[in-house]
Amino acid sequence: MNRAMTTTLHHYVGGRKVPGESGRAGDIYNPATGQVIRQVPLASQAEVEAAIATAQEAFPGWAAVPAGRRAQIMFNFRDLIRKNMDRLAESVSSEHGKTLDDAKGSITRGLEVVEFACGISQLLKGEYSESVASGVDSWSMRQPLGVCAGITPFNFPAMVPMWMFPMAIACGNTFVLKPSEKDPSCPLLLAELMTEAGLPDGVLNVVNGDKEAVDTLLTDPRVQAISFVGSTKIGEYIYHTGTQHNKRVQALCGAKNHMLVMPDADMDQVVDAVMGAAYGSAGERCMAISVVVTVGEDTADQMMEKLLPRVEALKVGPYTDLGSEMGPVVTPEARDRVNGYIDKGVEEGATLVRDGRGIQVAGHEHGCFVGATIFDNVRTDMSIYTDEIFGPVLSVVRADSYEDAVGMINDHEYGNGTAIFTRDGDAARDFSHRIQIGMVGVNVPIPVPLAFHSFGGWKRSLFGDHAIHGPEGVRFYTKLKTITERWPSGIRSGAVFNFRAGGEH
Ligand code: NAD
């Protein structure tokens, strides 16, 4: 084991750092060196239950805080994120491997959710109907659920937790976050910043852990709602287990995002888009483009001619080298898995145009690097097409027609994101309407909705009824109450025994 001197992280419960007591810990790597740099405690059931109890105790007080005051804490948190941007980005890059610019970009996307949550007073406004019957008025309000939990993936250790807890907390809930055990330092820092922003102790808690921690959150009756982001296999389990225990669950899962390139597309724009969308963050994004479907052989040939030199020139290196455009994948295990898929693609008969296996980065020989890889002539029955690889591996599928391409995308089990590149408005409109995918780009390769819209896929990319953040976030983290009222001075109707239309009861 390539191991440096390591320290062990902690949990964050009740507004303070709490050391792990389970006796179990996981390794955290610096992916650029392949070394274990620190350890993360893996919480026992009892430790998670203690965090839930803390959140439960904090709930009534926090729910009673006026929304405007809760918003003020979000404003303070926003300022603290900006002030600590470099420190937060360093904590992301050192454990995830992505470049510092990319880490800052992802923190900024999370920050936008915090900014949206600052408007919580407006977002929680209910509806009012005067005189629904004689002397009777009716109005609605949204109230918090109680203790909510978040279970997050390794690929966005800042942004994905910030898709969840700022909205949940602004709505008046308390929160237990279980971040990925691969890169938990940034979420722990975010919790400390929330305390510094003025959040009362116990409203936001972070427990580190693995399946034992997750299963406790899924089954404990005090937890009202679960937000999960991660792989489909685990997400499906989370959804079924959580709902069996009568919880509200949203589980955002894996993806295989196709970019459809039409013969009339601007090829320079296409190639710029593919470079960023396929290889940014080493392909470890749920909105990464991992398949390009070209319509017509000429379109494919033209794209490959322009794409290949760009891929050859891509600078792969550690985040500490500011010239790096693509970092390593997250762990040695992830590197081996991605390399295994490249082996399979070759065995299955795809044309390996550029091979990223065995890339050497000077001074980082043990790093978890995989070079940018392209397969051409990929068929839809190959595992490099069907499976989410989650690495810098691009498949090019040559379709004969637009209809074939649309059918292919609609038939794929995942439905997170997709994009069409064309100059033809008719084609773009038809594509946007018929495609069975949750987030669609027209000449935009990664169509991630901003914080005031909601993020979510279709098919096996999302289990549950609500997308995340934006207006859907408010709906997910609140329950609707509708009040119908009459006062003695209003018009009296006497005793009514039939169930009348018009709201007179
Ligand atoms: P993962 O499913 O392995 O882990 C996600 C979370 O689940 C982690 O906190 C982990 O500790 C926990 N977990 C893992 N195994 C578990 C088990 N057996 N029982 C209970 N909990 C378990 O995902 P990952 O590798 O961290 O992240 C990558 C995946 O996340 C990809 O599939 C990617 O597409 C997906 N993702 C989806 C979105 C989206 O919005 N749809 C966003 C980001 C990432």
Coordinates of C-alpha atoms and ligand atoms in Angstrom, one line a residue:
M1 CA 0.0 0.0 0.0
N2 CA 1.2 3.4 -1.1
R3 CA 0.5 5.2 2.2
A4 CA 1.6 8.6 3.6
M5 CA 1.2 9.5 7.3
T6 CA -2.5 9.7 7.8
T7 CA -4.9 11.6 10.0
T8 CA -8.5 10.5 10.7
L9 CA -11.4 12.8 10.0
H10 CA -14.4 13.2 12.3
H11 CA -18.2 13.5 12.1
Y12 CA -20.0 16.9 12.7
V13 CA -22.9 16.6 15.1
G14 CA -24.6 19.3 17.2
G15 CA -22.3 22.0 15.9
R16 CA -19.0 20.4 16.8
K17 CA -16.5 17.9 15.5
V18 CA -17.2 14.4 17.0
P19 CA -14.5 11.6 16.7
G20 CA -15.6 8.3 15.3
E21 CA -16.1 5.5 17.9
S22 CA -17.0 2.5 15.7
G23 CA -13.4 1.3 15.3
R24 CA -14.0 1.2 11.6
A25 CA -12.4 3.6 9.1
G26 CA -12.0 4.0 5.3
D27 CA -9.1 5.2 3.2
I28 CA -9.1 8.5 1.4
Y29 CA -6.8 8.8 -1.6
N30 CA -5.1 11.7 -3.2
P31 CA -5.9 10.4 -6.7
A32 CA -3.0 12.3 -8.3
T33 CA -0.4 10.4 -6.3
G34 CA -2.4 7.2 -5.6
Q35 CA -1.5 7.6 -1.9
V36 CA -3.8 7.2 1.1
I37 CA -3.7 10.7 2.6
R38 CA -6.2 10.4 5.4
Q39 CA -8.9 8.2 6.9
V40 CA -12.6 8.6 7.4
P41 CA -14.4 7.1 10.3
L42 CA -17.3 4.8 9.3
A43 CA -20.2 5.4 11.7
S44 CA -22.0 2.6 13.6
Q45 CA -25.8 2.5 13.8
A46 CA -25.6 4.0 17.3
E47 CA -23.5 7.0 16.1
V48 CA -26.0 7.6 13.3
E49 CA -28.9 7.3 15.7
A50 CA -27.3 9.9 17.9
A51 CA -27.0 12.3 15.0
I52 CA -30.7 11.7 14.1
A53 CA -31.6 12.4 17.8
T54 CA -29.7 15.6 17.7
A55 CA -31.4 16.7 14.5
Q56 CA -34.8 15.7 15.9
E57 CA -34.2 17.7 19.1
A58 CA -33.2 20.8 17.0
F59 CA -36.3 20.6 14.8
P60 CA -39.1 22.3 16.7
G61 CA -36.9 25.3 17.5
W62 CA -35.6 25.7 14.0
A63 CA -39.0 25.2 12.4
A64 CA -40.3 28.1 14.5
V65 CA -37.6 30.5 13.3
P66 CA -39.2 33.0 10.9
A67 CA -38.3 32.3 7.2
G68 CA -36.7 35.7 6.9
R69 CA -34.2 34.9 9.7
R70 CA -33.4 31.5 8.2
A71 CA -32.7 33.4 4.9
Q72 CA -30.4 35.7 6.7
I73 CA -28.2 32.7 7.7
M74 CA -28.2 31.6 4.1
F75 CA -27.0 35.0 3.1
N76 CA -24.2 34.7 5.7
F77 CA -23.3 31.2 4.4
R78 CA -23.2 32.5 0.8
D79 CA -20.6 35.1 1.9
L80 CA -18.6 32.6 3.8
I81 CA -18.4 30.2 0.8
R82 CA -17.1 33.0 -1.4
K83 CA -14.5 34.0 1.3
N84 CA -13.4 30.4 1.6
M85 CA -13.5 29.4 -2.0
D86 CA -9.8 28.5 -2.3
R87 CA -9.9 26.4 0.8
L88 CA -13.0 24.6 -0.3
A89 CA -11.7 24.0 -3.8
E90 CA -8.4 22.6 -2.5
S91 CA -10.4 20.1 -0.3
V92 CA -12.4 19.0 -3.3
S93 CA -9.4 18.6 -5.7
S94 CA -7.1 16.9 -3.2
E95 CA -9.6 14.1 -2.6
H96 CA -11.4 14.0 -5.9
G97 CA -8.6 14.8 -8.3
K98 CA -10.4 17.4 -10.5
T99 CA -8.7 20.6 -11.5
L100 CA -9.0 23.6 -9.2
D101 CA -10.9 25.6 -11.8
D102 CA -13.4 22.7 -12.2
A103 CA -13.7 22.4 -8.4
K104 CA -14.4 26.1 -8.1
G105 CA -17.0 25.9 -10.9
S106 CA -18.8 23.1 -9.1
I107 CA -18.8 25.0 -5.8
T108 CA -20.3 28.0 -7.6
R109 CA -23.1 25.8 -8.9
G110 CA -23.8 24.8 -5.3
L111 CA -23.6 28.4 -4.2
E112 CA -26.3 29.2 -6.7
V113 CA -28.7 26.9 -4.8
V114 CA -27.8 28.7 -1.6
E115 CA -28.6 32.0 -3.3
F116 CA -32.0 30.5 -4.4
A117 CA -32.6 29.4 -0.8
C118 CA -32.0 33.0 0.3
G119 CA -35.4 33.8 -1.2
I120 CA -37.2 31.3 1.0
S121 CA -39.8 33.8 2.3
Q122 CA -41.0 34.3 -1.2
L123 CA -40.8 30.6 -2.0
L124 CA -42.9 29.4 0.9
K125 CA -45.8 31.8 0.2
G126 CA -49.1 29.9 0.1
E127 CA -52.3 30.6 -1.8
Y128 CA -55.5 32.2 -0.5
S129 CA -59.0 32.1 -1.8
E130 CA -61.6 34.4 -0.3
S131 CA -65.2 33.3 0.1
V132 CA -65.0 29.7 -1.1
A133 CA -68.5 29.5 0.4
S134 CA -70.6 32.1 2.2
G135 CA -68.4 33.5 5.0
V136 CA -65.7 30.8 4.4
D137 CA -62.1 31.5 3.3
S138 CA -59.5 29.0 2.3
W139 CA -55.7 29.2 2.3
S140 CA -52.7 26.9 2.1
M141 CA -49.2 26.9 3.5
R142 CA -46.1 24.7 3.2
Q143 CA -44.6 23.3 6.4
P144 CA -41.3 21.5 7.0
L145 CA -41.2 17.7 7.3
G146 CA -38.8 17.2 10.2
V147 CA -35.5 15.4 10.0
C148 CA -34.3 15.0 6.4
A149 CA -31.3 13.0 5.3
G150 CA -28.9 13.3 2.3
I151 CA -26.7 10.6 0.9
T152 CA -24.3 11.9 -1.7
P153 CA -21.8 10.6 -4.3
F154 CA -18.0 11.2 -4.7
N155 CA -18.1 13.1 -7.9
F156 CA -19.4 16.4 -6.6
P157 CA -18.5 16.6 -2.9
A158 CA -19.5 20.3 -2.6
M159 CA -22.2 20.8 -5.2
V160 CA -24.5 17.8 -4.6
P161 CA -24.7 18.3 -0.8
M162 CA -25.5 21.9 -1.6
W163 CA -28.3 20.8 -3.9
M164 CA -29.9 19.4 -0.7
F165 CA -29.2 20.9 2.7
P166 CA -29.6 24.6 1.9
M167 CA -33.1 24.0 0.5
A168 CA -34.1 21.5 3.3
I169 CA -32.8 23.8 6.0
A170 CA -34.3 27.0 4.5
C171 CA -37.7 25.2 4.4
G172 CA -37.4 24.7 8.2
N173 CA -36.1 21.1 8.4
T174 CA -33.1 19.8 10.2
F175 CA -30.6 17.6 8.2
V176 CA -28.3 14.6 8.5
L177 CA -25.8 14.4 5.6
K178 CA -24.0 11.2 4.8
P179 CA -21.4 12.3 2.2
S180 CA -19.3 9.9 0.1
E181 CA -16.6 8.2 2.1
K182 CA -14.2 8.9 -0.8
D183 CA -14.1 12.7 -0.4
P184 CA -15.8 13.9 2.8
S185 CA -13.5 16.8 3.8
C186 CA -15.4 19.5 1.8
P187 CA -18.9 18.6 3.2
L188 CA -17.4 18.7 6.7
L189 CA -16.0 22.2 6.0
L190 CA -19.4 23.3 4.6
A191 CA -21.1 22.2 7.9
E192 CA -18.5 24.2 9.9
L193 CA -19.2 27.3 7.7
M194 CA -23.0 26.9 8.3
T195 CA -22.3 27.1 12.1
E196 CA -20.1 30.2 11.5
A197 CA -23.0 31.6 9.5
G198 CA -25.2 31.5 12.6
L199 CA -27.0 28.1 12.1
P200 CA -28.1 26.8 15.5
D201 CA -26.4 23.6 16.6
G202 CA -28.0 20.4 15.5
V203 CA -29.7 21.7 12.5
L204 CA -27.1 20.4 10.1
N205 CA -25.1 17.3 11.0
V206 CA -22.6 15.2 9.0
V207 CA -22.1 11.5 9.7
N208 CA -19.5 9.7 7.7
G209 CA -20.0 6.1 6.9
D210 CA -20.9 3.3 4.5
K211 CA -23.9 0.9 4.1
E212 CA -24.4 0.7 7.9
A213 CA -24.9 4.4 8.2
V214 CA -27.1 4.6 5.1
D215 CA -29.3 1.7 6.3
T216 CA -29.8 3.4 9.6
L217 CA -31.0 6.5 7.9
L218 CA -33.3 4.5 5.6
T219 CA -35.0 2.7 8.4
D220 CA -35.1 5.1 11.4
P221 CA -38.7 6.3 11.8
R222 CA -37.5 9.7 12.9
V223 CA -36.1 10.4 9.4
Q224 CA -39.0 11.8 7.2
A225 CA -37.3 12.2 3.8
I226 CA -34.2 11.0 2.0
S227 CA -32.4 12.7 -0.9
F228 CA -30.0 10.4 -2.6
V229 CA -27.6 11.0 -5.5
G230 CA -25.4 8.2 -6.8
S231 CA -25.4 5.1 -8.9
T232 CA -28.6 3.4 -10.2
K233 CA -28.0 0.1 -8.4
I234 CA -27.7 1.8 -5.0
G235 CA -30.3 4.4 -5.8
E236 CA -32.9 1.8 -6.6
Y237 CA -32.2 0.1 -3.3
I238 CA -32.4 3.4 -1.5
Y239 CA -35.8 4.2 -3.1
H240 CA -37.4 0.9 -2.3
T241 CA -36.0 0.6 1.2
G242 CA -36.8 4.2 2.1
T243 CA -40.4 4.1 0.7
Q244 CA -41.0 0.8 2.4
H245 CA -40.2 2.6 5.6
N246 CA -42.8 5.3 4.7
K247 CA -40.3 8.0 3.8
R248 CA -40.4 10.5 1.0
V249 CA -37.5 9.6 -1.3
Q250 CA -35.9 11.2 -4.3
A251 CA -33.0 9.1 -5.8
L252 CA -31.1 10.7 -8.6
C253 CA -29.0 8.1 -10.3
G254 CA -26.7 7.0 -13.2
A255 CA -26.6 8.1 -16.8
K256 CA -25.4 7.6 -20.3
N257 CA -25.7 10.9 -22.0
H258 CA -25.9 11.0 -25.8
M259 CA -25.0 14.0 -28.0
L260 CA -26.7 13.8 -31.4
V261 CA -24.7 15.5 -34.1
M262 CA -26.7 16.4 -37.3
P263 CA -25.0 16.8 -40.7
D264 CA -25.6 20.6 -40.6
A265 CA -24.0 21.1 -37.1
D266 CA -21.2 23.6 -36.7
M267 CA -18.3 21.2 -36.4
D268 CA -16.0 23.5 -34.4
Q269 CA -18.7 24.1 -31.9
V270 CA -19.3 20.3 -31.7
V271 CA -15.7 19.5 -31.0
D272 CA -15.3 22.2 -28.3
A273 CA -18.5 20.8 -26.7
V274 CA -17.3 17.2 -26.9
M275 CA -13.9 18.0 -25.3
G276 CA -15.4 19.7 -22.3
A277 CA -18.4 17.4 -21.9
A278 CA -16.6 14.1 -22.4
Y279 CA -13.3 14.8 -20.6
G280 CA -14.0 17.5 -18.1
S281 CA -13.7 16.1 -14.6
A282 CA -12.3 12.9 -16.3
G283 CA -15.8 12.0 -17.3
E284 CA -16.9 11.6 -13.7
R285 CA -20.0 13.7 -14.1
C286 CA -23.6 12.4 -14.3
M287 CA -24.1 14.9 -17.1
A288 CA -20.9 14.0 -19.0
I289 CA -21.4 13.2 -22.7
S290 CA -20.2 9.6 -23.0
V291 CA -21.8 8.8 -26.4
V292 CA -21.8 10.9 -29.6
V293 CA -24.3 9.7 -32.2
T294 CA -23.5 11.1 -35.6
V295 CA -26.1 11.1 -38.4
G296 CA -24.4 10.0 -41.6
E297 CA -20.9 8.7 -42.2
D298 CA -19.6 12.1 -43.5
T299 CA -20.6 13.8 -40.3
A300 CA -18.7 11.2 -38.2
D301 CA -15.6 11.5 -40.5
Q302 CA -15.6 15.3 -40.3
M303 CA -16.0 15.2 -36.5
M304 CA -13.2 12.6 -36.0
E305 CA -10.8 14.6 -38.1
K306 CA -11.2 17.7 -35.9
L307 CA -11.6 15.8 -32.6
L308 CA -8.6 13.6 -32.7
P309 CA -5.9 16.3 -32.6
R310 CA -7.7 18.0 -29.8
V311 CA -7.8 14.8 -27.8
E312 CA -4.1 14.2 -28.5
A313 CA -3.3 17.7 -27.2
L314 CA -5.3 17.4 -23.9
K315 CA -3.1 18.0 -21.0
V316 CA -3.6 15.4 -18.3
G317 CA -2.0 16.0 -14.9
P318 CA -2.5 16.7 -11.2
Y319 CA -4.6 19.6 -9.9
T320 CA -1.4 21.1 -8.4
D321 CA -0.3 21.8 -12.0
L322 CA -2.5 24.7 -13.0
G323 CA -2.0 23.9 -16.7
S324 CA -3.7 20.5 -16.3
E325 CA -7.0 20.3 -18.2
M326 CA -8.0 16.8 -17.0
G327 CA -7.1 15.2 -13.7
P328 CA -7.1 11.5 -12.6
V329 CA -10.1 9.4 -11.7
V330 CA -10.9 9.1 -8.1
T331 CA -9.2 5.9 -6.8
P332 CA -7.0 3.1 -8.1
E333 CA -10.1 0.9 -8.1
A334 CA -11.9 3.4 -10.4
R335 CA -8.9 3.5 -12.7
D336 CA -8.8 -0.3 -13.0
R337 CA -12.6 -0.4 -13.6
V338 CA -12.3 2.2 -16.5
N339 CA -9.3 0.4 -18.0
G340 CA -11.3 -2.9 -17.8
Y341 CA -14.1 -1.3 -19.9
I342 CA -11.5 -0.2 -22.5
D343 CA -10.3 -3.9 -22.6
K344 CA -13.9 -5.0 -23.1
G345 CA -14.6 -2.4 -25.9
V346 CA -11.6 -3.9 -27.8
E347 CA -12.8 -7.4 -27.2
E348 CA -16.3 -6.5 -28.4
G349 CA -14.9 -5.2 -31.7
A350 CA -15.2 -1.4 -31.4
T351 CA -12.4 0.6 -33.1
L352 CA -10.1 2.0 -30.4
V353 CA -9.0 5.3 -32.0
R354 CA -7.3 6.6 -28.9
D355 CA -6.2 4.5 -26.0
G356 CA -5.9 6.1 -22.5
R357 CA -4.7 3.0 -20.7
G358 CA -1.3 3.1 -19.2
I359 CA -0.8 6.8 -19.4
Q360 CA 2.2 8.1 -17.4
V361 CA 2.3 11.5 -15.8
A362 CA 5.8 12.5 -14.9
G363 CA 6.3 12.7 -11.1
H364 CA 2.9 11.0 -10.5
E365 CA 3.6 7.5 -11.7
H366 CA 1.3 5.9 -9.1
G367 CA -1.6 8.4 -9.8
C368 CA -5.0 7.2 -10.9
F369 CA -4.7 8.6 -14.4
V370 CA -6.6 7.4 -17.5
G371 CA -5.9 9.2 -20.7
A372 CA -8.7 10.5 -22.9
T373 CA -10.1 7.5 -24.9
I374 CA -12.2 7.3 -28.1
F375 CA -14.0 4.3 -29.5
D376 CA -15.5 4.6 -33.0
N377 CA -18.0 2.3 -34.7
V378 CA -19.6 1.4 -31.3
R379 CA -22.7 -0.8 -31.5
T380 CA -25.6 -0.6 -29.1
D381 CA -25.1 -4.1 -27.8
M382 CA -21.6 -3.4 -26.5
S383 CA -21.0 -2.9 -22.8
I384 CA -19.1 0.3 -23.5
Y385 CA -22.4 1.6 -24.9
T386 CA -24.9 0.1 -22.4
D387 CA -23.0 0.7 -19.2
E388 CA -22.1 3.9 -17.4
I389 CA -18.3 3.8 -17.4
F390 CA -17.8 7.1 -15.4
G391 CA -14.4 7.8 -16.9
P392 CA -12.8 9.7 -19.8
V393 CA -14.1 7.2 -22.5
L394 CA -16.1 8.4 -25.4
S395 CA -18.1 6.1 -27.7
V396 CA -19.0 7.2 -31.2
V397 CA -22.0 5.5 -32.7
R398 CA -22.6 6.1 -36.4
A399 CA -26.4 6.2 -37.1
D400 CA -27.9 6.1 -40.6
S401 CA -30.7 8.6 -39.9
Y402 CA -32.1 11.1 -37.4
E403 CA -34.9 8.7 -36.6
D404 CA -32.5 5.9 -35.8
A405 CA -30.6 8.2 -33.5
V406 CA -33.7 9.3 -31.7
G407 CA -34.9 5.7 -31.3
M408 CA -31.5 4.7 -29.9
I409 CA -31.5 7.5 -27.3
N410 CA -35.1 6.7 -26.3
D411 CA -34.3 3.0 -25.9
H412 CA -31.4 3.5 -23.5
E413 CA -32.2 2.6 -19.9
Y414 CA -30.9 5.9 -18.6
G415 CA -32.6 9.3 -19.2
N416 CA -30.5 12.0 -17.5
G417 CA -29.3 14.4 -20.1
T418 CA -28.9 14.7 -23.9
A419 CA -28.0 17.3 -26.5
I420 CA -28.6 17.9 -30.2
F421 CA -26.2 19.9 -32.3
T422 CA -27.8 21.3 -35.4
R423 CA -28.6 24.6 -37.2
D424 CA -32.1 23.3 -38.0
G425 CA -34.8 24.7 -35.7
D426 CA -37.3 22.1 -36.8
A427 CA -35.0 19.2 -35.9
A428 CA -34.2 20.8 -32.5
R429 CA -37.9 21.3 -31.7
D430 CA -38.8 17.8 -32.7
F431 CA -35.9 16.4 -30.7
S432 CA -36.8 18.5 -27.6
H433 CA -40.4 17.3 -27.7
R434 CA -40.0 13.6 -28.5
I435 CA -36.9 12.7 -26.6
Q436 CA -37.4 10.6 -23.4
I437 CA -34.8 12.4 -21.3
G438 CA -35.1 14.8 -18.3
M439 CA -32.6 17.5 -19.4
V440 CA -32.1 18.5 -23.0
G441 CA -29.6 20.8 -24.6
V442 CA -29.8 22.4 -28.0
N443 CA -26.2 23.2 -29.0
V444 CA -25.5 23.0 -25.2
P445 CA -23.6 19.9 -24.3
I446 CA -24.3 19.8 -20.5
P447 CA -27.7 21.2 -20.0
V448 CA -27.6 21.4 -16.2
P449 CA -30.6 23.6 -15.1
L450 CA -29.7 26.6 -12.9
A451 CA -30.7 26.6 -9.3
F452 CA -34.1 28.4 -9.9
H453 CA -35.1 25.5 -12.2
S454 CA -34.9 21.8 -11.0
F455 CA -32.5 19.1 -11.9
G456 CA -33.5 15.5 -12.6
G457 CA -33.5 12.8 -15.2
W458 CA -36.1 10.3 -16.4
K459 CA -36.2 6.5 -16.6
R460 CA -33.6 4.7 -14.5
S461 CA -31.8 8.0 -13.8
L462 CA -34.3 9.1 -11.2
F463 CA -36.5 7.2 -8.8
G464 CA -39.2 9.2 -7.0
D465 CA -41.6 12.0 -8.0
H466 CA -39.4 15.1 -7.5
A467 CA -36.4 16.5 -9.2
I468 CA -33.9 18.3 -7.0
H469 CA -33.5 22.0 -6.0
G470 CA -35.4 24.9 -7.5
P471 CA -39.2 24.8 -7.1
E472 CA -39.2 21.0 -6.9
G473 CA -36.8 21.3 -3.9
V474 CA -39.4 23.4 -2.0
R475 CA -42.1 20.8 -2.8
F476 CA -39.9 17.9 -1.8
Y477 CA -38.9 19.4 1.6
T478 CA -42.3 20.6 2.7
K479 CA -45.8 19.3 3.1
L480 CA -48.9 21.1 2.1
K481 CA -51.6 22.1 4.5
T482 CA -54.8 23.7 3.5
I483 CA -57.0 25.6 6.0
T484 CA -60.7 26.4 5.5
E485 CA -62.1 28.8 8.0
R486 CA -65.3 30.5 9.1
W487 CA -65.7 32.9 12.0
P488 CA -68.8 33.4 14.2
S489 CA -69.5 36.8 12.7
G490 CA -69.8 35.3 9.2
I491 CA -72.9 34.1 7.6
R492 CA -74.4 31.1 9.4
S493 CA -75.6 28.2 7.4
G494 CA -77.0 26.1 10.2
A495 CA -76.2 22.4 10.4
V496 CA -75.3 20.8 7.0
F497 CA -75.6 17.1 6.5
N498 CA -74.9 16.7 2.8
F499 CA -71.5 17.1 1.2
R500 CA -72.0 20.2 -0.9
A501 CA -70.0 21.5 -3.8
G502 CA -68.7 25.0 -3.4
G503 CA -66.9 24.3 -0.2
E504 CA -69.7 24.9 2.3
H505 CA -69.4 22.2 4.9
Ligands
NAD1 P1 -22.5 5.2 -5.2 O1 -23.8 4.8 -5.6 O2 -21.4 4.2 -5.2 O3 -22.4 6.0 -3.8 C1 -23.4 7.0 -3.5 C2 -23.6 7.0 -2.0 O4 -24.2 5.7 -1.7 C3 -22.4 7.1 -1.2 O5 -22.6 8.0 -0.1 C4 -22.1 5.7 -0.7 O6 -21.5 5.7 0.6 C5 -23.5 5.1 -0.6 N1 -23.5 3.7 -0.8 C6 -22.6 3.0 -1.6 N2 -22.9 1.7 -1.6 C7 -23.9 1.5 -0.7 C8 -24.7 0.4 -0.3 N3 -24.4 -0.9 -0.7 N4 -25.7 0.6 0.5 C9 -26.0 1.8 0.9 N5 -25.3 2.9 0.5 C10 -24.3 2.8 -0.3 O7 -22.1 6.4 -6.3 P2 -20.7 7.1 -6.5 O8 -19.7 6.1 -7.1 O9 -20.2 7.8 -5.3 O10 -21.1 8.3 -7.5 C11 -21.1 8.0 -8.9 C12 -22.5 7.8 -9.4 O11 -23.4 8.8 -9.0 C13 -22.7 7.7 -10.9 O12 -23.5 6.6 -11.2 C14 -23.3 9.0 -11.3 O13 -24.0 9.0 -12.5 C15 -24.2 9.3 -10.1 N6 -24.5 10.7 -10.0 C16 -25.8 11.0 -10.4 C17 -26.2 12.3 -10.4 C18 -27.5 12.8 -10.8 O14 -27.9 13.9 -10.5 N7 -28.3 11.9 -11.5 C19 -25.2 13.3 -9.9 C20 -24.0 12.9 -9.5 C21 -23.6 11.6 -9.6

